[in-house]
PDB file of C-alpha atoms in Angstrom:
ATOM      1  CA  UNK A 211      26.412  -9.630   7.072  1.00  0.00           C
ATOM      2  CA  UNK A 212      28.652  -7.594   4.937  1.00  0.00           C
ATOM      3  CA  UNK A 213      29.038  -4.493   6.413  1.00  0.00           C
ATOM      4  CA  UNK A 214      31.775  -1.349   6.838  1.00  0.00           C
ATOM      5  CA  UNK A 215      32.237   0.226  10.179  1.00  0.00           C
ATOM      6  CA  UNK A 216      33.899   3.948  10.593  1.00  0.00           C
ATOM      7  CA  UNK A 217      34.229   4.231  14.332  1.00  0.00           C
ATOM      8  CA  UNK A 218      34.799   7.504  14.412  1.00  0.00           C
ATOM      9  CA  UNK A 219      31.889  10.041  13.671  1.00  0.00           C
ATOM     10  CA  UNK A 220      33.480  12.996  14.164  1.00  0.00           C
ATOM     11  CA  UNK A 221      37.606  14.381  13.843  1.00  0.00           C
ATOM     12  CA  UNK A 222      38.653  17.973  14.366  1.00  0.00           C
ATOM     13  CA  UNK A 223      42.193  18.657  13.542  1.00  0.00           C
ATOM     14  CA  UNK A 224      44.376  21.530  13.428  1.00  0.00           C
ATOM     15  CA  UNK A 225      45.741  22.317   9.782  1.00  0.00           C
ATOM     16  CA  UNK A 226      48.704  20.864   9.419  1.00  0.00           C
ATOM     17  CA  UNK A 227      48.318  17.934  11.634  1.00  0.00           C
ATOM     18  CA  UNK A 228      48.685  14.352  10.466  1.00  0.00           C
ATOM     19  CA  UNK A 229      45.286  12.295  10.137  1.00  0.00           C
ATOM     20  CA  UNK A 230      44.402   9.000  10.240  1.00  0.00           C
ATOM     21  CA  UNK A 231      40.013   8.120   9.578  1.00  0.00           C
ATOM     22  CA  UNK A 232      39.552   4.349  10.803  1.00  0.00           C
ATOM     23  CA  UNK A 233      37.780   1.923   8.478  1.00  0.00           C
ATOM     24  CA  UNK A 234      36.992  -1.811   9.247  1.00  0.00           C
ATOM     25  CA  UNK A 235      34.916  -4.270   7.019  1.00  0.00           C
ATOM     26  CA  UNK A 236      33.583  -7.336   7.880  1.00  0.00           C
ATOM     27  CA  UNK A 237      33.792 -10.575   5.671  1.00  0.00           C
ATOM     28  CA  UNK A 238      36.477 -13.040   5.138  1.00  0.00           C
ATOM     29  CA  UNK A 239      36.895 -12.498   1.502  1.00  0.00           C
ATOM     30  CA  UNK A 240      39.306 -10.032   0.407  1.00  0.00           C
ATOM     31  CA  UNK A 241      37.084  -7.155  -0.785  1.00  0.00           C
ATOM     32  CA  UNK A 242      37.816  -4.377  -3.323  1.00  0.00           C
ATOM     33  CA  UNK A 243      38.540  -1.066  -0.787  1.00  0.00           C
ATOM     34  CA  UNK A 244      37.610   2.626  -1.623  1.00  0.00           C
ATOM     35  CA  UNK A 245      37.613   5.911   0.133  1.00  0.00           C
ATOM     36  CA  UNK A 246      35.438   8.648  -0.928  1.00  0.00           C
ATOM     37  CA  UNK A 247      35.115  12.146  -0.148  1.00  0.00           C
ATOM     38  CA  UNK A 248      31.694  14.284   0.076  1.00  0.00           C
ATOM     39  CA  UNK A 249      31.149  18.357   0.652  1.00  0.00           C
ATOM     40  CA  UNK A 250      28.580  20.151   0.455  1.00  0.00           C
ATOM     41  CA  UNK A 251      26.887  20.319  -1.668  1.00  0.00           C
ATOM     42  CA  UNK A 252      29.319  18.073  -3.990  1.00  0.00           C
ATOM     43  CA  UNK A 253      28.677  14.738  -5.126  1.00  0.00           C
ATOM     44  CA  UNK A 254      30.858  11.651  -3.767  1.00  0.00           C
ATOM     45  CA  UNK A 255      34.385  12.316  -5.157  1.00  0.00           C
ATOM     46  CA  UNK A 256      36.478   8.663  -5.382  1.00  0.00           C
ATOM     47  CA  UNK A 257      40.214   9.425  -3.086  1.00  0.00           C
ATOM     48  CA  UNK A 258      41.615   6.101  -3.946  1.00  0.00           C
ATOM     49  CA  UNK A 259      40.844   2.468  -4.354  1.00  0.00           C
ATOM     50  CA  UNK A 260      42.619  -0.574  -3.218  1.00  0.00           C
ATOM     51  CA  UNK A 261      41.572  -3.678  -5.948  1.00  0.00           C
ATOM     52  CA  UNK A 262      44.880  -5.955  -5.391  1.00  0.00           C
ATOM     53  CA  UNK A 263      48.852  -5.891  -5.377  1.00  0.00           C
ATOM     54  CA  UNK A 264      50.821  -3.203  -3.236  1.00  0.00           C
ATOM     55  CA  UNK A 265      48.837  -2.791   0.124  1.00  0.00           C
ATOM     56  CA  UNK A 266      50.048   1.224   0.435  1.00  0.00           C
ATOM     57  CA  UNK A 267      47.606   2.886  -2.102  1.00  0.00           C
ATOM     58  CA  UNK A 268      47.897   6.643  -2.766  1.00  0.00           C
ATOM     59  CA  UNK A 269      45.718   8.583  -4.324  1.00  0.00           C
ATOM     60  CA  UNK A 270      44.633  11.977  -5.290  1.00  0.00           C
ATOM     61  CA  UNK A 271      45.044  15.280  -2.784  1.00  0.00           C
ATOM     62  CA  UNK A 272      47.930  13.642  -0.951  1.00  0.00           C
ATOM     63  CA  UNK A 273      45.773  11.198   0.528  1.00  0.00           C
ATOM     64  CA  UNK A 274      47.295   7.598   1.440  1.00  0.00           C
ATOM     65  CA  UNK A 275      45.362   4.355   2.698  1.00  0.00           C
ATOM     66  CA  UNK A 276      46.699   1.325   3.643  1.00  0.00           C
ATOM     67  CA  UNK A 277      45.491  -2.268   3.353  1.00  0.00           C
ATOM     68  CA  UNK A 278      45.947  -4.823   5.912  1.00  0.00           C
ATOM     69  CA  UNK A 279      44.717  -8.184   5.691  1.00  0.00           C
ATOM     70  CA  UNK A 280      45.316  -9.321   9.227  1.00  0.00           C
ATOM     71  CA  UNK A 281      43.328  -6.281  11.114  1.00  0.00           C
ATOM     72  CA  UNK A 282      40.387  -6.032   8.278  1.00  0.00           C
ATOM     73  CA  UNK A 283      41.015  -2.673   8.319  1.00  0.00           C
ATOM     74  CA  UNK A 284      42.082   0.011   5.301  1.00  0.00           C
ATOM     75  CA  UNK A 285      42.780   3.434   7.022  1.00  0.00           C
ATOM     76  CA  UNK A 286      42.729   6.395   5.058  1.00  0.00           C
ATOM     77  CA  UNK A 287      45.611   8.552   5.567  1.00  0.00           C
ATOM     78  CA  UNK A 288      47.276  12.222   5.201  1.00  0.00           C
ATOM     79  CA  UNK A 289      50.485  13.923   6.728  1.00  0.00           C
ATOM     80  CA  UNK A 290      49.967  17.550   6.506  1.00  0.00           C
ATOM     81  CA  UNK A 291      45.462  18.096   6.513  1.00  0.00           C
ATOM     82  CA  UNK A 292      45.063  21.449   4.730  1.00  0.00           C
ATOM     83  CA  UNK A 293      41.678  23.950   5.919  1.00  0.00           C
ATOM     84  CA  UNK A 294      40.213  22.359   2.533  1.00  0.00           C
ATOM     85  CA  UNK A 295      40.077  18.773   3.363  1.00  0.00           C
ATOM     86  CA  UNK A 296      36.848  19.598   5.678  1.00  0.00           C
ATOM     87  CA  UNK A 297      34.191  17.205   4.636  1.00  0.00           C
ATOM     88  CA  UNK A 298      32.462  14.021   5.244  1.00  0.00           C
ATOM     89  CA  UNK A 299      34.783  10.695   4.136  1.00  0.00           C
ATOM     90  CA  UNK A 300      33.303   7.760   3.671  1.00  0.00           C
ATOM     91  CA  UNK A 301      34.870   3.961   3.241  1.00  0.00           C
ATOM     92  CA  UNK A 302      33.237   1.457   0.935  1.00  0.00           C
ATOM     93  CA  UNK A 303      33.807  -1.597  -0.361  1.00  0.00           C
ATOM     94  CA  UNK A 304      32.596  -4.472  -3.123  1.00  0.00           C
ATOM     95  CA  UNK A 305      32.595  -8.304  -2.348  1.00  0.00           C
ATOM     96  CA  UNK A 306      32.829  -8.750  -5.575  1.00  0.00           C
ATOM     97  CA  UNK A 307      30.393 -10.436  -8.244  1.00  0.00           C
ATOM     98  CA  UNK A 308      28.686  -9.119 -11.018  1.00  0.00           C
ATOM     99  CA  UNK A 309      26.811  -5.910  -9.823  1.00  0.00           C
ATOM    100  CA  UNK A 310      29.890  -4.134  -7.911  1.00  0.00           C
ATOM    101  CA  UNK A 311      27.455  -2.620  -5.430  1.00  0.00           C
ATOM    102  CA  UNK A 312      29.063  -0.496  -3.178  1.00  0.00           C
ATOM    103  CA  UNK A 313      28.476  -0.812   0.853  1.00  0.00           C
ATOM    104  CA  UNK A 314      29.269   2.003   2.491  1.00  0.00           C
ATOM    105  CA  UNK A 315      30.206   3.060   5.834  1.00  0.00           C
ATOM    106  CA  UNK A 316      28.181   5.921   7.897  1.00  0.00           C
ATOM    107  CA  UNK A 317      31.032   7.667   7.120  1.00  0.00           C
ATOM    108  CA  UNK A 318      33.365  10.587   9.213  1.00  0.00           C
ATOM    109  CA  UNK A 319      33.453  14.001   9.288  1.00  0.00           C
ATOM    110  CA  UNK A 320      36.986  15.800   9.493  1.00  0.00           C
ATOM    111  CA  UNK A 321      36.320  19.538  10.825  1.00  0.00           C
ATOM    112  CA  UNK A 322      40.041  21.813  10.435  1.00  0.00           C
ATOM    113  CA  UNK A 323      40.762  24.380  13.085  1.00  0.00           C
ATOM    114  CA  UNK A 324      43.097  26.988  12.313  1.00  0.00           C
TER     115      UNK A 324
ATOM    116  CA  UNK B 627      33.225  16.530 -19.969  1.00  0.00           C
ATOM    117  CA  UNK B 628      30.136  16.695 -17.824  1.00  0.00           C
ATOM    118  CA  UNK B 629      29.741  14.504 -15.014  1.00  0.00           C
ATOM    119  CA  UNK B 630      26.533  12.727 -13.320  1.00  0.00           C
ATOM    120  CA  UNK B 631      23.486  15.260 -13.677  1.00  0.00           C
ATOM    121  CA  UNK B 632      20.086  14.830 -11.062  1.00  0.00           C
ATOM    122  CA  UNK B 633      17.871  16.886 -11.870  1.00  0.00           C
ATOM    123  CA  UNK B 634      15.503  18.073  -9.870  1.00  0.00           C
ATOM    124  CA  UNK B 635      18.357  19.118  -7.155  1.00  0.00           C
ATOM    125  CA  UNK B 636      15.320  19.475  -4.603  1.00  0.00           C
ATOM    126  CA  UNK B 637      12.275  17.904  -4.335  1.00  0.00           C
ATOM    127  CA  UNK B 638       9.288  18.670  -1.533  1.00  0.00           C
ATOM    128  CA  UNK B 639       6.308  16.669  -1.550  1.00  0.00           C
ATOM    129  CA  UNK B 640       3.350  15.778   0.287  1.00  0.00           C
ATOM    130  CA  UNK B 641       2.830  12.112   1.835  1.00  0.00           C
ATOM    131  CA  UNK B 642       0.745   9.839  -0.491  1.00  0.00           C
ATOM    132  CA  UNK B 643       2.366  11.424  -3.452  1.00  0.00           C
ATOM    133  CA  UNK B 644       4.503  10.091  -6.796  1.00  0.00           C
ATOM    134  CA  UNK B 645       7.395  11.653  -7.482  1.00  0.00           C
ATOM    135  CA  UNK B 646      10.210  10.919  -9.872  1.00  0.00           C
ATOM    136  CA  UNK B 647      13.689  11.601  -9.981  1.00  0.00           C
ATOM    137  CA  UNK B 648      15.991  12.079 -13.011  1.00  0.00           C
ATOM    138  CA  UNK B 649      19.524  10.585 -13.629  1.00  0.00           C
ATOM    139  CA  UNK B 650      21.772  11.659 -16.435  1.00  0.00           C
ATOM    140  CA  UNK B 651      24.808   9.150 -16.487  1.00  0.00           C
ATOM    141  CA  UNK B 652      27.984  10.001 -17.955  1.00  0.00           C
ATOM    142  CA  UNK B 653      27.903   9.572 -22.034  1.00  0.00           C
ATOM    143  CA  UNK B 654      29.174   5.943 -22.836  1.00  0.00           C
ATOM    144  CA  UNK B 655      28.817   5.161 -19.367  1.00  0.00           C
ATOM    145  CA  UNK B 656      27.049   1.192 -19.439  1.00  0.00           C
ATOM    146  CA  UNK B 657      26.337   0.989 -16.000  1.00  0.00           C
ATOM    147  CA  UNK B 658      24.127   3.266 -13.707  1.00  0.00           C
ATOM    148  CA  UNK B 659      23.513   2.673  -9.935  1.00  0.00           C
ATOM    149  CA  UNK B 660      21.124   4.342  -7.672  1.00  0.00           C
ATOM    150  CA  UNK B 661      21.850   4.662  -3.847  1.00  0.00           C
ATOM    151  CA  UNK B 662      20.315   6.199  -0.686  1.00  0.00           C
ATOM    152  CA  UNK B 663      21.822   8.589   1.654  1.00  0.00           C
ATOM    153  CA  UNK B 664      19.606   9.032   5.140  1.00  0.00           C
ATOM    154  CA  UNK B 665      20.325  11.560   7.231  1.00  0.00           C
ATOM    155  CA  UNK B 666      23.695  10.782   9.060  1.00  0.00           C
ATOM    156  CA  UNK B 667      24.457   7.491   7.394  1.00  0.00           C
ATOM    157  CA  UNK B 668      26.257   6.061   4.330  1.00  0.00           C
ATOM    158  CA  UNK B 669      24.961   6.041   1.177  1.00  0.00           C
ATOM    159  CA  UNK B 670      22.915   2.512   0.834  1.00  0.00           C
ATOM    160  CA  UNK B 671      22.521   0.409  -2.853  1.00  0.00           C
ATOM    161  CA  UNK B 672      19.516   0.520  -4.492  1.00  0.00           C
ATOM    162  CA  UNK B 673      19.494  -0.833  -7.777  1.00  0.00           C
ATOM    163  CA  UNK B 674      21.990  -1.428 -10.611  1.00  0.00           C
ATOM    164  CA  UNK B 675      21.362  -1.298 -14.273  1.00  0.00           C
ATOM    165  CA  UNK B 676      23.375  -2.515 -16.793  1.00  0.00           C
ATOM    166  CA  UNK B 677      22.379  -1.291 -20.342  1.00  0.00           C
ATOM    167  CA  UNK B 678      18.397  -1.200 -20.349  1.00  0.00           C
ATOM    168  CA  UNK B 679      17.887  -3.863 -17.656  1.00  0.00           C
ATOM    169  CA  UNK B 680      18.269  -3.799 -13.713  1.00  0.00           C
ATOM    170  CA  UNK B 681      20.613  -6.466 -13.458  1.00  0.00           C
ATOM    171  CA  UNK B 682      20.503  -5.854  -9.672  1.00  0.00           C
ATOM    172  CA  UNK B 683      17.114  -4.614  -7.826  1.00  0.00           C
ATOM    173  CA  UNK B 684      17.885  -6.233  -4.614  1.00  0.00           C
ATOM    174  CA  UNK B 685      18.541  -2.783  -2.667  1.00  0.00           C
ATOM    175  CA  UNK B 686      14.512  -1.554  -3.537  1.00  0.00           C
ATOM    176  CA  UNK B 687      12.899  -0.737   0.173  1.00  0.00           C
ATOM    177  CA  UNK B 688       9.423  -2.278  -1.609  1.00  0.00           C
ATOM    178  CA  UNK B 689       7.224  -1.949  -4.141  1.00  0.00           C
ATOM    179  CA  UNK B 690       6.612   1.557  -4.483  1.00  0.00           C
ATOM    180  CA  UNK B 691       9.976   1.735  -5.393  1.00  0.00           C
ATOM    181  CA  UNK B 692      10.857   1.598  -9.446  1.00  0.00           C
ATOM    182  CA  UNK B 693      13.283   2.472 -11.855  1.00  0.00           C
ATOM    183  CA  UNK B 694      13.536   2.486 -15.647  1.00  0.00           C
ATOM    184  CA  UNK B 695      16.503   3.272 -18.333  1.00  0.00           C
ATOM    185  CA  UNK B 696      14.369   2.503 -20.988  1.00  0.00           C
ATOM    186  CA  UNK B 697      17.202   3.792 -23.756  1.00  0.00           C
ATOM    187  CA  UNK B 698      20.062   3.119 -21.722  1.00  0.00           C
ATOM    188  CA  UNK B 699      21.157   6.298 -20.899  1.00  0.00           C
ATOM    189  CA  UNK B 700      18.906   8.419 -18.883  1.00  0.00           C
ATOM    190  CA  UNK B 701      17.398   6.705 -15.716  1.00  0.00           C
ATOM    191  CA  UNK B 702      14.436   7.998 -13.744  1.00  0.00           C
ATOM    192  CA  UNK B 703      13.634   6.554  -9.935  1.00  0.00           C
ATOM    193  CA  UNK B 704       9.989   6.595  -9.414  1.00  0.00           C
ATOM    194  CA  UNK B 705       8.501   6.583  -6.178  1.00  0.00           C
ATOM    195  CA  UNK B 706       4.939   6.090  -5.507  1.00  0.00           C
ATOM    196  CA  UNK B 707       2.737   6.823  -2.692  1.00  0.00           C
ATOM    197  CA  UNK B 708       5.859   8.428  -1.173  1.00  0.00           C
ATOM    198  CA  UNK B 709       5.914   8.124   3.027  1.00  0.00           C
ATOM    199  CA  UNK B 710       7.997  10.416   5.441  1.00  0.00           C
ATOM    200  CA  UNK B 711      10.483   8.004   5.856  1.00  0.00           C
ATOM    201  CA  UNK B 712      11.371   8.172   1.838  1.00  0.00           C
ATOM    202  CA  UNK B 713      12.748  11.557   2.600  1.00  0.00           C
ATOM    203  CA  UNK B 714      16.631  11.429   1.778  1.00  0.00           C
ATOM    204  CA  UNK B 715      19.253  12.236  -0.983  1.00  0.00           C
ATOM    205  CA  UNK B 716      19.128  10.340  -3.262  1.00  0.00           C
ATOM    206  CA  UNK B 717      22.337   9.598  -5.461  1.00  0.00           C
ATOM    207  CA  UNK B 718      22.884   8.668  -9.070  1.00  0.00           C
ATOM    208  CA  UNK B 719      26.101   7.210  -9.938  1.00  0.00           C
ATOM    209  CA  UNK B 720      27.601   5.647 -13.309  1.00  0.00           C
ATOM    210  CA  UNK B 721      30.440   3.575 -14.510  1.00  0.00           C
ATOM    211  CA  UNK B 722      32.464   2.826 -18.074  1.00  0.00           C
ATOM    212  CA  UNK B 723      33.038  -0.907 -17.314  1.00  0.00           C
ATOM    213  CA  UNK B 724      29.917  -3.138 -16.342  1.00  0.00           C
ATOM    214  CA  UNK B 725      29.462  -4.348 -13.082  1.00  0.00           C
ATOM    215  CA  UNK B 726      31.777  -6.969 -11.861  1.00  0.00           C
ATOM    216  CA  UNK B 727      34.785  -4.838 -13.191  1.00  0.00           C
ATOM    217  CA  UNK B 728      35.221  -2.831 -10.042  1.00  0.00           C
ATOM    218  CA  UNK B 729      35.704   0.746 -12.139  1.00  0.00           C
ATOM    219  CA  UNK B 730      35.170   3.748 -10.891  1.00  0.00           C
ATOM    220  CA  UNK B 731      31.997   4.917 -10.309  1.00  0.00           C
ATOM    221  CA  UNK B 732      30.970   8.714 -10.336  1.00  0.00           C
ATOM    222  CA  UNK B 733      28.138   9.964  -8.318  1.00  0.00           C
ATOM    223  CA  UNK B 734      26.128  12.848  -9.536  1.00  0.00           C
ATOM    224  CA  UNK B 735      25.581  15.476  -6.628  1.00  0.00           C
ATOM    225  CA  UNK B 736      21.753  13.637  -5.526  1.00  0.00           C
ATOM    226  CA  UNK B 737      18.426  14.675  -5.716  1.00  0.00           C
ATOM    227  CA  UNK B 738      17.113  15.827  -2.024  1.00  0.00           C
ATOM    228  CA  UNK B 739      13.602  14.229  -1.621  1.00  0.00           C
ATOM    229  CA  UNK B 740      11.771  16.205   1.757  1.00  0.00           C
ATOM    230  CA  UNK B 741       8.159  13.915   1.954  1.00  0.00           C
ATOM    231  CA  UNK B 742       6.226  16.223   4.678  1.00  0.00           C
TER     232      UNK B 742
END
């Protein structure tokens, strides 16, 4: 089954700190990749999106993610977190065809200590 | 410009009930998804429309489940003879490009549906 697993549930960092939030997606084909932040009361905002090409995508906020074929995995990335990067991330991808459904994962949340 | 609207931003309602839920897409936008968000988990597809039509029902828990964009703008999720375990956000989102494009799609900030 298609399907997008975020092993971690929960990161606390110090602001700062470098981060790295896991994402790993099942399926042979190579999928379309996004990253998507949520707070509270906000709705999902899109970090980046990996469609094709250059496997080092940046995007907005400083964020980075990387795409690698061999480990089925497209970790989202940041050098320096800042105390307003708390939320809840989420990974998604599409497999493609004509509805470009989105499957999500259960997503991470990224607490920031002082 | 304004982004995804939901209106109501809360909804409370008693088991057995029919309730609907309001999605204002982005102007121009031609496609409109609807997703799921349970407590602790990833938003999950629901349906996709494309114009007037669902191209794309497959996500639909069962039949009390519905949606309409009879104009191709607006979308409203109906829910009849709602249960406890309907209660959820539930999240609008809309796209320029069709599906099959991969663009971006926005997401409105959901609709919070508490069945009691």
């Amino acid at each position: 089954a298609q399907s997008v697993t975020q092993p971690d549930i929960h990161i606390t960092v110090s602001e700062g700190a470098s981060l790295e939030l896991r994402c790993n997606y099942s399926y042979g084909a190579t999928p379309y990749l996004f990253w998507y932040v949520q707070s509270p009361g906000q709705g999902l905002q899109l970090l980046l999106k990996y469609l094709s090409g250059d496997t080092l995508v940046q995007g907005i906020k400083g964020f980075e993610a990387e795409f690698k074929r061999s480990q089925s995995s497209f970790n989202l990335r940041k050098p320096s977190v800042h105390w307003s990067d708390a939320a809840e991330y989420f990974c998604a991808v599409v497999y493609g065809g004509a509805t470009n459904k989105l499957i999500f994962g259960t997503g991470t949340l990224l607490a920031v200590q002082p | 410009g304004a982004g995804v609207s939901q209106t109501p931003s809360n909804k409370v309602t008693e088991k057995g009930k029919y309730v609907e839920l309001r999605c204002d897409p982005i102007s121009g936008h031609t496609a409109l998804y609807w997703y799921r968000q349970s407590l602790g988990q990833g938003p999950e597809f629901l349906i996709y429309f494309q114009g007037t039509g669902a191209a794309d029902d497959s996500g639909l828990p069962n039949d009390r489940f519905f949606a309409v964009r009879p104009e191709g703008s607006v979308s409203t999720l109906k829910i009849q003879r709602t249960e406890r375990g309907d209660s959820a956000v539930y999240l609008c989102a809309s796209s320029l490009l069709p599906g099959g494009s991969t663009d971006t799609q926005y997401f409105g900030p959901g609709t919070r549906l508490t069945v009691l």
